[in-house]
Tab-separated table of C-alpha atoms in Angstrom:
chain	number	residue	atom	x	y	z
A	1	MET	CA	84.314	92.028	83.877
A	2	MET	CA	83.999	95.850	83.668
A	3	LEU	CA	87.196	97.096	81.253
A	4	LEU	CA	86.841	100.909	82.376
A	5	PRO	CA	88.665	100.502	85.549
A	6	ARG	CA	91.386	98.318	84.120
A	7	ILE	CA	92.198	100.767	81.350
A	8	ALA	CA	92.222	103.319	83.579
A	9	PHE	CA	94.373	101.665	86.323
A	10	VAL	CA	96.868	101.042	83.361
A	11	ILE	CA	96.988	104.532	81.731
A	12	LEU	CA	97.314	105.877	85.123
A	13	ILE	CA	100.294	103.608	86.070
A	14	VAL	CA	102.183	104.830	82.860
A	15	VAL	CA	101.292	108.469	83.210
A	16	GLY	CA	102.594	108.214	86.967
A	17	LEU	CA	105.978	106.243	85.869
A	18	ARG	CA	106.458	109.089	83.117
A	19	GLY	CA	105.665	112.161	84.785
A	20	GLY	CA	107.961	110.743	87.687
A	21	ASP	CA	104.953	111.048	90.602
A	22	PHE	CA	106.146	107.697	91.829
A	23	GLY	CA	108.913	105.211	91.263
A	24	THR	CA	108.927	101.486	89.965
A	25	GLY	CA	108.809	100.362	93.447
A	26	ARG	CA	105.200	101.947	93.984
A	27	ALA	CA	104.400	100.774	90.578
A	28	LEU	CA	105.106	97.462	91.115
A	29	LEU	CA	102.792	97.790	94.561
A	30	PHE	CA	100.004	99.019	92.751
A	31	VAL	CA	100.190	96.121	90.269
A	32	ALA	CA	100.892	93.519	92.634
A	33	VAL	CA	97.893	94.461	94.659
A	34	TRP	CA	95.796	94.792	91.632
A	35	ILE	CA	96.929	91.141	90.513
A	36	LEU	CA	95.972	90.294	94.090
A	37	ALA	CA	92.279	91.398	93.610
A	38	LEU	CA	92.188	90.376	90.211
A	39	VAL	CA	93.462	86.583	90.847
A	40	GLY	CA	92.588	86.335	94.719
A	41	PHE	CA	89.053	86.865	94.761
A	42	PRO	CA	88.058	84.080	92.338
A	43	LEU	CA	90.168	81.836	94.093
A	44	LEU	CA	88.813	81.997	97.413
A	45	GLY	CA	85.255	81.483	95.581
A	46	TRP	CA	84.007	84.647	95.247
A	47	SER	CA	82.928	86.449	92.069
A	48	GLY	CA	85.409	88.192	89.701
A	49	TYR	CA	83.606	91.317	90.253
A	50	ALA	CA	84.363	91.519	93.753
A	51	GLY	CA	87.755	92.963	92.883
A	52	ILE	CA	86.500	95.903	91.151
A	53	PRO	CA	86.030	97.753	94.149
A	54	VAL	CA	89.538	97.409	94.689
A	55	GLU	CA	90.837	98.536	90.954
A	56	VAL	CA	88.677	101.586	91.304
A	57	VAL	CA	89.962	102.359	95.042
A	58	LEU	CA	93.635	101.855	93.409
A	59	ASP	CA	92.464	104.010	90.622
A	60	ILE	CA	91.202	106.823	93.200
A	61	ILE	CA	94.365	106.621	94.988
A	62	LEU	CA	96.532	106.532	91.383
A	63	ILE	CA	94.369	109.749	90.517
A	64	LEU	CA	95.073	111.680	93.482
A	65	THR	CA	98.781	110.996	93.345
A	66	VAL	CA	99.232	111.744	89.799
A	67	PHE	CA	97.273	114.660	89.393
A	68	GLY	CA	98.029	115.997	92.814
A	69	GLY	CA	95.041	117.102	95.154
A	70	ASP	CA	93.819	119.788	93.098
A	71	ILE	CA	91.093	118.277	91.659
A	72	ARG	CA	87.635	120.245	90.823
A	73	ILE	CA	84.570	118.385	90.580
A	74	ARG	CA	81.089	120.028	89.686
């Protein structure tokens, strides 16, 4: 499995909770979706890599939530 999206997910959850960008309920919702993708796809018989796009989308949502919409991309 790819490790970078998982590390980014955990860091963004911690930063969001400490910075007050979202509460415990929203963090638990993100973690629940993440666990469903991590466990659910292999249980369905799909590759474990099928959950990576879900993790990446969660990371993008967390980045926009934590850092706001003012992200400069060059």
